[in-house]
Short mmCIF file of C-alpha atoms in Angstrom, two decimals:
data_model
loop_
_atom_site.label_atom_id
_atom_site.label_comp_id
_atom_site.label_asym_id
_atom_site.label_seq_id
_atom_site.Cartn_x
_atom_site.Cartn_y
_atom_site.Cartn_z
CA MET A 1300 24.00 -19.54 -41.52
CA VAL A 1301 27.04 -21.37 -43.80
CA ALA A 1302 24.22 -22.27 -46.81
CA ALA A 1303 24.56 -18.02 -46.79
CA LEU A 1304 27.55 -18.11 -46.29
CA ALA A 1305 28.03 -20.91 -49.59
CA LEU A 1306 25.79 -18.63 -51.27
CA SER A 1307 26.78 -16.02 -50.03
CA GLY A 1308 30.08 -15.29 -52.84
CA PRO A 1309 28.43 -16.88 -56.30
CA ALA A 1310 26.00 -13.96 -55.79
CA LEU A 1311 28.61 -11.24 -55.04
CA ALA A 1312 31.17 -11.75 -57.58
CA GLN A 1313 27.49 -12.75 -60.24
CA ASN A 1314 27.35 -8.76 -59.69
CA GLY A 1315 30.20 -8.14 -60.37
CA VAL A 1316 31.76 -7.93 -56.14
CA ASP A 1317 34.95 -9.75 -55.08
CA PRO A 1318 33.19 -10.78 -51.79
CA GLY A 1319 37.55 -11.20 -51.48
CA THR A 1320 37.94 -7.92 -50.98
CA LEU A 1321 34.34 -7.27 -49.16
CA ASN A 1322 34.27 -4.74 -46.94
CA ASP A 1323 33.50 -6.07 -43.37
CA PHE A 1324 30.32 -3.61 -42.56
CA PRO A 1325 28.56 -3.94 -39.21
CA THR A 1326 25.27 -5.68 -40.25
CA ALA A 1327 22.66 -3.34 -38.63
CA ALA A 1328 24.65 -1.03 -41.35
CA ARG A 1329 23.74 -2.91 -43.61
CA ALA A 1330 20.37 -3.53 -42.65
CA ASP A 1331 19.98 0.12 -41.90
CA TYR A 1332 21.56 1.05 -45.78
CA VAL A 1333 18.83 -2.66 -47.04
CA PHE A 1334 15.82 -0.90 -45.63
CA GLY A 1335 16.29 1.74 -46.55
CA CYS A 1336 16.99 1.66 -50.67
CA MET A 1337 13.52 -0.32 -50.46
CA ALA A 1338 11.55 2.29 -48.54
CA ALA A 1339 13.00 4.05 -52.19
CA ASN A 1340 12.64 1.16 -53.93
CA GLY A 1341 9.76 -0.83 -53.56
CA GLN A 1342 9.24 -3.51 -50.75
CA THR A 1343 9.78 -6.56 -52.68
CA ARG A 1344 11.46 -9.84 -53.12
CA ASP A 1345 13.61 -8.23 -56.06
CA ALA A 1346 13.36 -4.66 -54.48
CA LEU A 1347 15.72 -6.99 -51.38
CA MET A 1348 18.35 -9.09 -54.03
CA ARG A 1349 19.09 -5.56 -55.71
CA CYS A 1350 19.02 -3.16 -52.62
CA SER A 1351 21.64 -6.17 -50.54
CA CYS A 1352 23.68 -5.65 -53.39
CA SER A 1353 23.68 -2.13 -53.76
CA VAL A 1354 25.04 -2.51 -50.30
CA ASP A 1355 27.96 -5.31 -51.26
CA VAL A 1356 28.89 -2.62 -53.36
CA VAL A 1357 28.94 0.55 -51.61
CA ALA A 1358 30.88 -1.74 -48.83
CA SER A 1359 33.63 -3.36 -51.68
CA ILE A 1360 34.35 0.45 -53.07
CA LEU A 1361 34.10 2.44 -49.61
CA PRO A 1362 35.79 1.48 -46.13
CA TYR A 1363 32.71 1.17 -42.92
CA ASP A 1364 34.87 4.23 -41.35
CA LYS A 1365 34.87 6.62 -44.73
CA TYR A 1366 30.88 5.55 -45.64
CA GLU A 1367 30.63 6.03 -41.48
CA GLN A 1368 31.92 9.64 -41.72
CA ALA A 1369 29.40 10.60 -45.28
CA GLU A 1370 26.24 9.52 -43.21
CA THR A 1371 26.76 11.53 -40.52
CA ILE A 1372 27.82 14.94 -42.25
CA LEU A 1373 24.66 14.12 -44.70
CA MET A 1374 22.35 13.67 -40.98
CA MET A 1375 23.59 16.11 -39.76
CA ARG A 1376 23.55 18.13 -42.64
CA GLN A 1377 19.42 18.11 -42.22
CA GLY A 1378 19.18 19.26 -38.70
CA VAL A 1379 18.77 23.20 -38.14
CA GLY A 1380 20.69 25.57 -35.89
CA GLN A 1381 24.29 26.59 -35.44
CA ALA A 1382 24.84 22.52 -35.42
CA ALA A 1383 23.77 22.06 -38.50
CA SER A 1384 24.92 25.34 -40.38
CA THR A 1385 28.29 23.93 -39.46
CA PHE A 1386 27.77 20.70 -41.18
CA ARG A 1387 26.11 22.75 -44.92
CA SER A 1388 28.97 24.75 -44.92
CA ASN A 1389 32.28 23.06 -43.93
CA THR A 1390 33.10 21.91 -48.02
CA ALA A 1391 35.96 19.92 -46.74
CA MET A 1392 32.97 17.70 -46.02
CA ASP A 1393 32.08 17.73 -49.67
CA GLU A 1394 34.99 15.19 -50.89
CA THR A 1395 33.76 12.78 -48.52
CA ILE A 1396 29.50 12.83 -49.90
CA ALA A 1397 30.72 12.61 -52.77
CA ASP A 1398 33.00 9.02 -52.50
CA LEU A 1399 29.11 8.37 -51.06
CA ARG A 1400 27.50 9.51 -53.87
CA ARG A 1401 30.00 8.24 -56.84
CA ALA A 1402 30.11 4.52 -54.77
CA GLN A 1403 26.48 4.92 -54.74
CA ALA A 1404 26.20 5.53 -58.43
CA GLU A 1405 28.41 2.69 -58.94
CA ALA A 1406 26.68 0.01 -57.23
CA GLU A 1407 22.43 2.06 -58.71
CA MET A 1408 24.72 0.90 -62.45
CA ARG A 1409 25.57 -2.78 -61.03
CA CYS A 1410 22.16 -3.71 -59.39
CA PHE A 1411 19.71 -1.48 -61.00
CA PRO A 1412 20.49 -1.63 -64.17
#
């Protein structure tokens, strides 16, 4: 555990992320992000490293509560019925989604050159 923590600071700094400002996303949220990213980018060691970098960049830009809000909105928009329609038609939620998309775009530039 100590070795992993010791390695995380230099690895984060190498990817342009200041470990001192990294938000504390829960481990389960980080793992879920990395699993989804790897599903989209291949199940390779390289994808693991890039996807881990990506979640670190997103976490350094977006507070966890905003990330969670955006993920919830996106999930609700995929549904059917009145509840999903409410989430799709509410333009006030678009800015929350836009913040997540900007953080993901920055992560893409830093981690998937």
